[in-house]
Short mmCIF file of C-alpha atoms and ligand atoms in Angstrom, two decimals:
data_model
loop_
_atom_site.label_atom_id
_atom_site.label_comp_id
_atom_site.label_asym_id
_atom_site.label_seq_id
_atom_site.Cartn_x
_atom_site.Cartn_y
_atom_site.Cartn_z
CA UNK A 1 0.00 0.00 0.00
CA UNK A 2 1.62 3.13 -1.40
CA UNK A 3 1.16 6.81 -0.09
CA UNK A 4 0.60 8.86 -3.20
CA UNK A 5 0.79 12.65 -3.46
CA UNK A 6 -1.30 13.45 -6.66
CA UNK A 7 -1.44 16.77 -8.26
CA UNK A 8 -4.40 18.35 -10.61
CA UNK A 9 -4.23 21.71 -12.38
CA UNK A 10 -5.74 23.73 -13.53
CA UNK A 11 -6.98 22.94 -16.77
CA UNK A 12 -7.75 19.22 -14.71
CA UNK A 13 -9.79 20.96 -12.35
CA UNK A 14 -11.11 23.65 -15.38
CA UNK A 15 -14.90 22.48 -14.99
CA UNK A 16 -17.58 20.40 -13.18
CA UNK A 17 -16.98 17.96 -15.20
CA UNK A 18 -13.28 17.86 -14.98
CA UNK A 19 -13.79 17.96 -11.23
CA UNK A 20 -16.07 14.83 -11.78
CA UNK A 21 -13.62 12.67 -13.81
CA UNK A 22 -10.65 13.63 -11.23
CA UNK A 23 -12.65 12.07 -8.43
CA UNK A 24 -13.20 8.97 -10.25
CA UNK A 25 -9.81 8.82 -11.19
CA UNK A 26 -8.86 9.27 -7.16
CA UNK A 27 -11.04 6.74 -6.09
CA UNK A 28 -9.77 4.53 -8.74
CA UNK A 29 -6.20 4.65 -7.24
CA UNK A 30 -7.56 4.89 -3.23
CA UNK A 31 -9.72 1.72 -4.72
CA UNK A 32 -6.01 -0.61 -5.57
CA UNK A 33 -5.18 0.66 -2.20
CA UNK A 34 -3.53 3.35 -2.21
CA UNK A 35 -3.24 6.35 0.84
CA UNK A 36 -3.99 9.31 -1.22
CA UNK A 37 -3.10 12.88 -0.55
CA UNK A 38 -4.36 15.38 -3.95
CA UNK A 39 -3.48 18.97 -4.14
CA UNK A 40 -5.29 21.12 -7.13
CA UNK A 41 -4.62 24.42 -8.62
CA UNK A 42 -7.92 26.79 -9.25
CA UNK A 43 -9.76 26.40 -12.06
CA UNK A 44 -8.23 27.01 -15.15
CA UNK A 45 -8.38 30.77 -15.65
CA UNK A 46 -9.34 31.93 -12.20
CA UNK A 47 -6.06 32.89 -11.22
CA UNK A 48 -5.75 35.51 -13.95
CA UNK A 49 -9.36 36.70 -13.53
CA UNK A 50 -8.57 37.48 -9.82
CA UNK A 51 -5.92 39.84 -10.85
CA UNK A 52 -8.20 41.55 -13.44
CA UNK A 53 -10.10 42.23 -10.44
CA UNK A 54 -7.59 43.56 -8.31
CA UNK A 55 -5.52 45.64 -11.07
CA UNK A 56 -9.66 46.91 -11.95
CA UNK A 57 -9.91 48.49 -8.04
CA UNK A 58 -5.92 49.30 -7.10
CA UNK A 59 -2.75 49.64 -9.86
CA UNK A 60 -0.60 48.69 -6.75
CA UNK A 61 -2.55 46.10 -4.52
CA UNK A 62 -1.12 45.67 -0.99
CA UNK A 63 0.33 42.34 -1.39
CA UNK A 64 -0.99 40.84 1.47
CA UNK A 65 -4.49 41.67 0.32
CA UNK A 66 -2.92 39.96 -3.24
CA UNK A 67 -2.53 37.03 -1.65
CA UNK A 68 -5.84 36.91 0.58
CA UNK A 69 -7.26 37.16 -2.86
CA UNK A 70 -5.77 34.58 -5.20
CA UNK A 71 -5.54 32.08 -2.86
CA UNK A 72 -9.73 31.91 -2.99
CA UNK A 73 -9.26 29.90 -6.39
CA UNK A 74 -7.72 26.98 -4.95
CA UNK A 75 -9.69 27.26 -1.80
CA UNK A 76 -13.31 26.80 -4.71
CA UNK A 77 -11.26 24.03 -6.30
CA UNK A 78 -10.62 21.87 -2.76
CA UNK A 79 -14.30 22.02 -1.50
CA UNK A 80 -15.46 21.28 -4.74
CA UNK A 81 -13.14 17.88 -5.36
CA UNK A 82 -14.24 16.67 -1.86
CA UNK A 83 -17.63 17.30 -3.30
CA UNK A 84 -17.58 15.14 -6.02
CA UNK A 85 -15.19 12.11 -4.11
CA UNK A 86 -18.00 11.97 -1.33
CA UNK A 87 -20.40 11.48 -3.63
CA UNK A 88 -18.95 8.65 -5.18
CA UNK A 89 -19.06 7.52 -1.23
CA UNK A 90 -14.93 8.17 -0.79
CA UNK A 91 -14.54 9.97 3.09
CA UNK A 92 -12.70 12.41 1.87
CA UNK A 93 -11.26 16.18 3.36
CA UNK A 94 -10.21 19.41 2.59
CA UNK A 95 -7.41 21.90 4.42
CA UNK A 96 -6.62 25.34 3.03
CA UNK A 97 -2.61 26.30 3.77
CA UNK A 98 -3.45 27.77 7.08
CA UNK A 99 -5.53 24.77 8.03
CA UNK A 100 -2.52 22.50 7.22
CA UNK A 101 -0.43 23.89 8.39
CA UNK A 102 1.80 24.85 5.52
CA UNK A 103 3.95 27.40 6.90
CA UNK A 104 5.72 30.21 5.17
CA UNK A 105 8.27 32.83 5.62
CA UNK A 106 6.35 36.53 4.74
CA UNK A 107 7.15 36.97 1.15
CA UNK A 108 3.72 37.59 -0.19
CA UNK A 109 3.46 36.10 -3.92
CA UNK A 110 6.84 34.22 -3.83
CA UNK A 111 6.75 32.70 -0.14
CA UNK A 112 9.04 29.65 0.50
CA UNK A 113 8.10 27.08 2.55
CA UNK A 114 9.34 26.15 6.10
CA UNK A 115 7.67 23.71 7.36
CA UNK A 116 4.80 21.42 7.15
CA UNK A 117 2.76 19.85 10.07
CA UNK A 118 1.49 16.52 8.74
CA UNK A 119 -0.07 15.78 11.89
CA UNK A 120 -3.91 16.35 10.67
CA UNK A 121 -3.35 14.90 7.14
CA UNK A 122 -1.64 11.95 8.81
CA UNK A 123 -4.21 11.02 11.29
CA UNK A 124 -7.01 11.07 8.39
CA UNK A 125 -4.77 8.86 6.10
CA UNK A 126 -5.01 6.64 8.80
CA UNK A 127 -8.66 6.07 9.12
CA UNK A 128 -8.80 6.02 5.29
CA UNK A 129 -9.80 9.56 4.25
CA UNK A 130 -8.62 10.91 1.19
CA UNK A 131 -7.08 14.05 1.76
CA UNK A 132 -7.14 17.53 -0.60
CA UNK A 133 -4.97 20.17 0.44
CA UNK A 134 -5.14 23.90 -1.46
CA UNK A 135 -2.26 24.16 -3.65
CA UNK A 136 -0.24 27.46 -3.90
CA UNK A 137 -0.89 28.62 -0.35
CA UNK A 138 0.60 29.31 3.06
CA UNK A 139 0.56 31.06 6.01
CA UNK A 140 3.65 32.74 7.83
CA UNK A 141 4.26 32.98 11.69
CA UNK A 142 1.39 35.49 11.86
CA UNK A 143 -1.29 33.97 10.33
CA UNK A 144 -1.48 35.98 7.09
CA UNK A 145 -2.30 33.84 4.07
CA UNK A 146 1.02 33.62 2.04
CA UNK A 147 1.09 32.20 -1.39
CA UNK A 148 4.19 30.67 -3.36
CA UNK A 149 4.32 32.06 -7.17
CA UNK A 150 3.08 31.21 -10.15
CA UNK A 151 2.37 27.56 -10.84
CA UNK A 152 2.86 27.79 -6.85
CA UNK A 153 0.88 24.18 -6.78
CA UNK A 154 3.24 22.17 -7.72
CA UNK A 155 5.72 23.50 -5.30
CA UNK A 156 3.03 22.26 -2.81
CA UNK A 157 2.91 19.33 -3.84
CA UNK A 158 6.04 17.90 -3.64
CA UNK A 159 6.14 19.39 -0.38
CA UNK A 160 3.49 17.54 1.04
CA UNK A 161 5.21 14.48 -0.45
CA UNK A 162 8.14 15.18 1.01
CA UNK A 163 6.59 16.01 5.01
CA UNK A 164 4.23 12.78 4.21
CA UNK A 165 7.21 10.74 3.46
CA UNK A 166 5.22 9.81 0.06
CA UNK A 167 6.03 6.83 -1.93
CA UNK A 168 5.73 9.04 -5.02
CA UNK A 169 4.50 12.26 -6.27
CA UNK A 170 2.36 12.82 -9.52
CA UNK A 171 1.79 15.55 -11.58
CA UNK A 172 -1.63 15.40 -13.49
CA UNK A 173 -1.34 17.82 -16.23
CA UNK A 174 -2.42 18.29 -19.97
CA UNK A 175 0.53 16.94 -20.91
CA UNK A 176 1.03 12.82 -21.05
CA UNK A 177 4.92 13.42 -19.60
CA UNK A 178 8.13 15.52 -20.27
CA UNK A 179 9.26 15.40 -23.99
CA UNK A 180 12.44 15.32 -25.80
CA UNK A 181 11.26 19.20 -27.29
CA UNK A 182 8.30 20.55 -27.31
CA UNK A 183 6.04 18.79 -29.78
CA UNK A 184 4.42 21.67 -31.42
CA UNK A 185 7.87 22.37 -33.11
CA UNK A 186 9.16 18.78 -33.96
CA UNK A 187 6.52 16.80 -34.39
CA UNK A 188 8.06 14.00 -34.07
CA UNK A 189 9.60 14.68 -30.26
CA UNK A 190 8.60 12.10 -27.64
CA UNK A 191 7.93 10.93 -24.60
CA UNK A 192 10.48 10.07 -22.06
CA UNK A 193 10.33 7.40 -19.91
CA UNK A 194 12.90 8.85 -17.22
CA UNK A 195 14.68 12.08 -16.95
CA UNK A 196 16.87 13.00 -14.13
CA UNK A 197 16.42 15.79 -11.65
CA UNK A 198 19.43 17.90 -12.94
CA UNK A 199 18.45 17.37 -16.70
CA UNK A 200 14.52 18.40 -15.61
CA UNK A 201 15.95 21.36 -14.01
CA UNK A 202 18.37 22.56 -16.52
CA UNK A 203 15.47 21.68 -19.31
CA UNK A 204 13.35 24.22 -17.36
CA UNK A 205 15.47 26.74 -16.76
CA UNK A 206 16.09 26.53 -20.52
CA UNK A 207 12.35 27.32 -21.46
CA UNK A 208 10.29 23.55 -20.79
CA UNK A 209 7.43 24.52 -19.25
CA UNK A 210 5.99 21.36 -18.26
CA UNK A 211 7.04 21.73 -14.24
CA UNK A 212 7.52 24.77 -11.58
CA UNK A 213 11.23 24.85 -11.56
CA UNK A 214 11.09 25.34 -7.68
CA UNK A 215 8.68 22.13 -7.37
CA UNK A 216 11.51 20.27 -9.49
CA UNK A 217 14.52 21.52 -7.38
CA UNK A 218 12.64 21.09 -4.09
CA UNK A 219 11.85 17.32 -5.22
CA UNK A 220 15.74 16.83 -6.16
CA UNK A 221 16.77 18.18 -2.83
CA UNK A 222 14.43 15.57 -1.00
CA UNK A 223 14.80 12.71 -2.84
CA UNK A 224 10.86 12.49 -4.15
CA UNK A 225 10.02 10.70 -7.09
CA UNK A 226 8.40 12.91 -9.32
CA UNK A 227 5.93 11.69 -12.07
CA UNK A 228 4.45 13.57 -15.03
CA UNK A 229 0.99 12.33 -15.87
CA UNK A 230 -2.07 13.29 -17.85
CA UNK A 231 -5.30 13.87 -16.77
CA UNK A 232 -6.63 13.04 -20.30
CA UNK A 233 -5.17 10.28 -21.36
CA UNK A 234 -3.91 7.17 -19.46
CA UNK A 235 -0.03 6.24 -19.27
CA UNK A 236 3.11 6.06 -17.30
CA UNK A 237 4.06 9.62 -17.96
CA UNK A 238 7.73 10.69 -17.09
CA UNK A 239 9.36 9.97 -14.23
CA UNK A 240 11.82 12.40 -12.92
CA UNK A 241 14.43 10.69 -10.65
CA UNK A 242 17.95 10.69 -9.59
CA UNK A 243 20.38 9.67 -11.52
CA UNK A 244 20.80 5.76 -11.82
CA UNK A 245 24.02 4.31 -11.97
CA UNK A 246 22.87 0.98 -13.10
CA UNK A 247 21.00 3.08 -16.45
CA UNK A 248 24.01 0.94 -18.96
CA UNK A 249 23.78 3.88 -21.50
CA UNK A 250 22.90 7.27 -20.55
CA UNK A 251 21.52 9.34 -23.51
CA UNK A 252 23.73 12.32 -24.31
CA UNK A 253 21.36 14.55 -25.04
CA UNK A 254 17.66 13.78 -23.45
CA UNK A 255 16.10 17.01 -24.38
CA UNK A 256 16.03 20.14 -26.40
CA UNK A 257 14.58 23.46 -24.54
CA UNK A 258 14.25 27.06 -26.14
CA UNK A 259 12.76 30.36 -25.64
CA UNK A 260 11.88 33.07 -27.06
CA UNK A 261 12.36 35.69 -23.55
CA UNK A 262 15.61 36.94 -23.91
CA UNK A 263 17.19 40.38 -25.38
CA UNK A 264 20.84 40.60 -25.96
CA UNK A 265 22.79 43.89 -25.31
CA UNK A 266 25.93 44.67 -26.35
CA UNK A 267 28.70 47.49 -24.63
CA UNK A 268 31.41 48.10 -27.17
CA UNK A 269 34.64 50.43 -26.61
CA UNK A 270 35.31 50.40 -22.44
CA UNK A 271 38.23 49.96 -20.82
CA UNK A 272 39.65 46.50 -20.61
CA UNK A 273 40.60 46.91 -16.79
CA UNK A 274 39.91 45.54 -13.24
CA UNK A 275 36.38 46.51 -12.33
CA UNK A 276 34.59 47.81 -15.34
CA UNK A 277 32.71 44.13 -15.76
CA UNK A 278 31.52 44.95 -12.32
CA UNK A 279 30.50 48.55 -12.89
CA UNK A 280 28.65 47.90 -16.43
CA UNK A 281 26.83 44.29 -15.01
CA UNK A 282 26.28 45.73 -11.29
CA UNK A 283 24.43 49.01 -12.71
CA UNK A 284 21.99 46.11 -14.85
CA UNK A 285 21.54 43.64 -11.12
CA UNK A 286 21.18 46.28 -8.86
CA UNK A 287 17.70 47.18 -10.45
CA UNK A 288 17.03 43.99 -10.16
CA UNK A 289 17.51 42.67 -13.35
CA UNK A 290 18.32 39.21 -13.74
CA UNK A 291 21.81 38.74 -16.51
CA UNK A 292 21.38 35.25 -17.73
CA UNK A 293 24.57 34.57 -20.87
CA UNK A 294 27.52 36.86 -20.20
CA UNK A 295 30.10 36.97 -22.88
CA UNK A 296 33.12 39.39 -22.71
CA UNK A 297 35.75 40.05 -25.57
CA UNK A 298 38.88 42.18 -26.31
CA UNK A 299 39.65 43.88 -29.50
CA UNK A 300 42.89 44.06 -31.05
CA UNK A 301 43.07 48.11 -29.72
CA UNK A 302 42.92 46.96 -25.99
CA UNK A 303 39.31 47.58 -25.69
CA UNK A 304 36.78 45.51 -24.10
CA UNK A 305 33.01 44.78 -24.94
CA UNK A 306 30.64 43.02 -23.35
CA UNK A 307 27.57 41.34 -24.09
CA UNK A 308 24.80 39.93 -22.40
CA UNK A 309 20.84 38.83 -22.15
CA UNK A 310 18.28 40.27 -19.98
CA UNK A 311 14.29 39.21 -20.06
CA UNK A 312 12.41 41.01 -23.17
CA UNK A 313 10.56 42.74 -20.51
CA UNK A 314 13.54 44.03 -18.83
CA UNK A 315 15.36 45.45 -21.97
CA UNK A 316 13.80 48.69 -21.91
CA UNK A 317 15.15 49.67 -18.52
CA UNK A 318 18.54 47.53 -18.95
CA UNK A 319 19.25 49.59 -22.22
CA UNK A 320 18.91 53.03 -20.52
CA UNK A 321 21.02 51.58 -17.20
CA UNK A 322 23.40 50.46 -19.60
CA UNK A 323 23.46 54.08 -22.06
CA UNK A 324 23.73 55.79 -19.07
CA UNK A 325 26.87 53.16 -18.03
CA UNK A 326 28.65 53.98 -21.37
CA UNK A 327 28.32 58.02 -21.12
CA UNK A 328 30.18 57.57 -17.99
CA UNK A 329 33.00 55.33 -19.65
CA UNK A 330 32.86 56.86 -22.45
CA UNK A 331 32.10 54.08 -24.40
CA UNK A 332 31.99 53.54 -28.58
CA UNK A 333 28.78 52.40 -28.64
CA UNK A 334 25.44 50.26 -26.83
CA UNK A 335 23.19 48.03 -29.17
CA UNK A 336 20.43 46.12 -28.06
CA UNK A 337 18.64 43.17 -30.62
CA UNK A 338 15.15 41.90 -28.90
CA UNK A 339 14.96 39.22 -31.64
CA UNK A 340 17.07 36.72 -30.29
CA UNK A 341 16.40 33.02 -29.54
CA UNK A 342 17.73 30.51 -27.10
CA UNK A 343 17.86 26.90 -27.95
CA UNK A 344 20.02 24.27 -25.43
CA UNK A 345 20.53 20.41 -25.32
CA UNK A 346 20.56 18.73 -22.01
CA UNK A 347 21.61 15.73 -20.90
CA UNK A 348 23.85 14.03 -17.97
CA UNK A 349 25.69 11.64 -20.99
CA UNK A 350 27.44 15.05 -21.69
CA UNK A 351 29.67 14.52 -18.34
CA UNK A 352 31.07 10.88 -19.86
CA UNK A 353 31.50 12.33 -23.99
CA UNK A 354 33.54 14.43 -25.67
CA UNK A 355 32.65 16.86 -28.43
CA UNK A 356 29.50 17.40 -28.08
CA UNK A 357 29.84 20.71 -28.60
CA UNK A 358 31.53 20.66 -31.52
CA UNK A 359 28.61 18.81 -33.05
CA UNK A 360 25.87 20.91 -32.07
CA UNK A 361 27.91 23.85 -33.70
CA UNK A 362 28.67 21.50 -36.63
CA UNK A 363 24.59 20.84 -36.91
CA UNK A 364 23.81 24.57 -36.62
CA UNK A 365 26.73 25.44 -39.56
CA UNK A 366 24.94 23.24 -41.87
CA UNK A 367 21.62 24.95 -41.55
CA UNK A 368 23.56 27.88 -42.11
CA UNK A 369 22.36 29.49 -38.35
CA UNK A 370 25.12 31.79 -37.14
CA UNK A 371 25.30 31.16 -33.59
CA UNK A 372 25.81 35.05 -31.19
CA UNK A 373 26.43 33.72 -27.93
CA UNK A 374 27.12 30.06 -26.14
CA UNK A 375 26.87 29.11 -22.50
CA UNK A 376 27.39 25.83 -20.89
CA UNK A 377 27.16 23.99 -18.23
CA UNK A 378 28.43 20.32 -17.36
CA UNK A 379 25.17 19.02 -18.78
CA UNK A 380 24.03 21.73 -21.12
CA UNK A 381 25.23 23.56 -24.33
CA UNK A 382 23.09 26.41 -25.11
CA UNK A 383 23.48 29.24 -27.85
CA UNK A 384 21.54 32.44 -28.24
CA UNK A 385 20.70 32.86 -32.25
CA UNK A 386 18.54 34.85 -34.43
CA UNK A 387 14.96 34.36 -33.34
CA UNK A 388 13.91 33.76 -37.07
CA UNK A 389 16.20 30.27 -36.80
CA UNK A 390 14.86 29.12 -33.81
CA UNK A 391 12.46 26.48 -35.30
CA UNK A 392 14.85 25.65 -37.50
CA UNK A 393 17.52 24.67 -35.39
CA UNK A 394 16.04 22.85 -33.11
CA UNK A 395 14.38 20.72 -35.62
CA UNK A 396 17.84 20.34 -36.79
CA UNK A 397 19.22 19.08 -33.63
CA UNK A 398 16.33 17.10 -32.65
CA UNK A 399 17.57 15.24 -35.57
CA UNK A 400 20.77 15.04 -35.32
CA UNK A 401 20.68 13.29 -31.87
CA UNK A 402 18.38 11.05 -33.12
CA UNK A 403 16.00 11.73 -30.63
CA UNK A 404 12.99 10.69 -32.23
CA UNK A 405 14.31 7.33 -31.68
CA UNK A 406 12.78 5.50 -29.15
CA UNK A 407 14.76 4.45 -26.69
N1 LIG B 501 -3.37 28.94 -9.36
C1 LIG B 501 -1.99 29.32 -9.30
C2 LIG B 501 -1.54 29.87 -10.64
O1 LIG B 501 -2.33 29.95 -11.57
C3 LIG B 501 -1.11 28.21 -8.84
C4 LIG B 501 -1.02 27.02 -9.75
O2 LIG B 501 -1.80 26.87 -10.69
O3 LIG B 501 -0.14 26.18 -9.54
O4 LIG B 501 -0.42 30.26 -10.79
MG1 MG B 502 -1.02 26.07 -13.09
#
């Protein structure tokens, strides 16, 4: 008898109906025996349509008050699943975050989670009843409601798998599992079977937007088997695990991520000398502006330029920091390019093979995609390139690792 940790989202949870065939599909599992703890996300939509509501009254909502508010859509979705299980004749109860508890420090809208008392939850598991906790929520030490980002839910629950000691945690989404790229560009990228925690991170740090990057990192940190599901379809999903030594042959690349989010900007004509990296990138951070790819060069003169990528939202406010930067070091020039593209392969096989690199640069030169920027890590190569290529290449390298394979 396993203890499962099930998560629904939102589009799972998106209507009565939904609602209805979730239920059956809890008491199927509780029915083979299973203890069963399920977290949901509000309906799909409602989180949106609660900050219409907010931004209609206030510009600049107290976020405490934020938080009071969103966290109603998970709080509908809860009573409502209970609902529906006990009338299928399942004993079944709900907890909000507070009720938990689930508690938070006091970062309203990005709160991190401290600790969870599974006391409650535990004691009904006992006696049989299926549990449904509100996803996304919290409270800190003095009582205010706290909630934990965007996509907040899954963060939950893999922390309620990991307080519960849970045998595994699963991720019901409208996706059927993790795949090698995202299908709607190469049609013919599939489903993995396994993917490790550090590929699953790096993949979503990279652009896959299948998991809450936190929810992934948290679940790595703790040891918690992670699992990938659909609500829609039956299957095994993807299951996101450590690394296993026993795997005979690990895959070199598992997965291709992208995204469109980044703008490059480029400094040319500074002084190549001790602490002018610091002054043009610390100007850019200490708004707040998050640098992802940093590439620094020096021309034959003695002059240095660097260039880096900011969020497309940030460039407007990066540019001036950084125009205002180069009137100070009297600088040649500052460009900025908002149609840029970032495409990365992942995978841990990297660690164990040599020139992999060279390959994916070998792959982009015959599509004839000039590549601005590279980054790596020890189990990712990524490259910023012209937006219009972005398809393109990673159609290309999809390919060229054979990933449509099945493995
Ligand atoms: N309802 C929240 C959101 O839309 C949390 C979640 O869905 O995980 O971001
Ligand atoms: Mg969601």
């Amino acid at each position: 008898m396993a203890l499962i940790v099930q998560k629904y989202g939102g589009t799972s949870v998106g209507s009565v109906e939904r609602i209805q065939a979730v239920a059956e599909k809890v008491r199927a599992d509780h029915e083979n025996g299973h203890r069963m703890v399920i977290t949901v996300s509000a309906m799909s939509g409602e989180t949106n349509r609660l900050i219409g509501l907010a931004r209609q009254l206030n510009d600049a909502p107290a976020l405490r008050e934020m938080d009071v508010l969103v966290s109603t859509g998970e709080q509908v979705t809860i009573a409502l699943l209970c609902m529906a299980l006990q009338k299928l004749g399942m004993r079944s109860r709900s907890y909000t975050g507070g009720q938990v508890a689930i508690e938070t420090d006091s970062a309203h809208g990005k709160a991190r989670i401290k600790r969870i008392d599974e006391h409650r939850l535990q004691a009904d598991l006992n006696e049989g009843v299926i549990v449904v906790v509100a996803g996304f929520q919290g409270v800190d030490e003095h009582s205010n409601i706290t909630t934990l980002g965007r996509g907040g839910s899954d963060t939950t629950a893999v922390a309620l798998a990991a307080a519960l000691k849970a045998d595994e945690c699963q991720i019901y989404t409208d996706v059927d599992g993790v795949y090698t790229t995202d299908p709607r560009v190469v049609a013919e990228a599939r489903r993995l079977n396994v993917i490790t925690f550090e590929e699953m991170i790096e993949m979503a740090s990279q652009g896959s937007k299948v998991l809450q990057i936190r929810a992934v990192e948290f679940a790595g940190k703790y040891g918690v088997p992670l699992r990938v599901k659909s609500s829609f379809v039956d299957g095994p999903g993807t299951l996101i695990t450590l690394e296993d030594d026993e795997q005979m042959e690990k895959p070199v690349v598992s997965g291709i991520a992208f995204n469109r989010d980044e703008a490059k900007l480029t400094i040319r004509g500074i002084p190549d000398q001790p602490g002018v990296a610091a002054q043009v990138l610390g100007s850019i951070s200490d708004a707040n502006i998050e640098i992802d790819v940093i590439v620094q060069n020096v021309a034959k003169d003695n002059s240095a330029s660097i260039t880096f990528t900011v969020n497309r939202n940030d460039l407007p406010q990066a540019e001036a920091l950084l125009r205002s930067i180069a009137a100070e070091l009297g600088a040649e020039e500052v460009t900025a390019d908002s149609k840029i593209a970032k495409v990365a392969i992942v995978g841990v096989g990297m660690r164990s093979h040599a020139g992999v690199a060279a390959r994916m640069f070998e792959c982009l030169a015959e599509e004839g995609i000039n590549i601005q920027l590279i980054t790596t890590s020890e189990i990712k190569i990524a490259v910023v390139i012209d937006e219009r290529y972005l398809e393109l290449a990673v159609r290309a390298l999809h390919a060229k690792y054979d990933l449509e394979r099945l493995r």
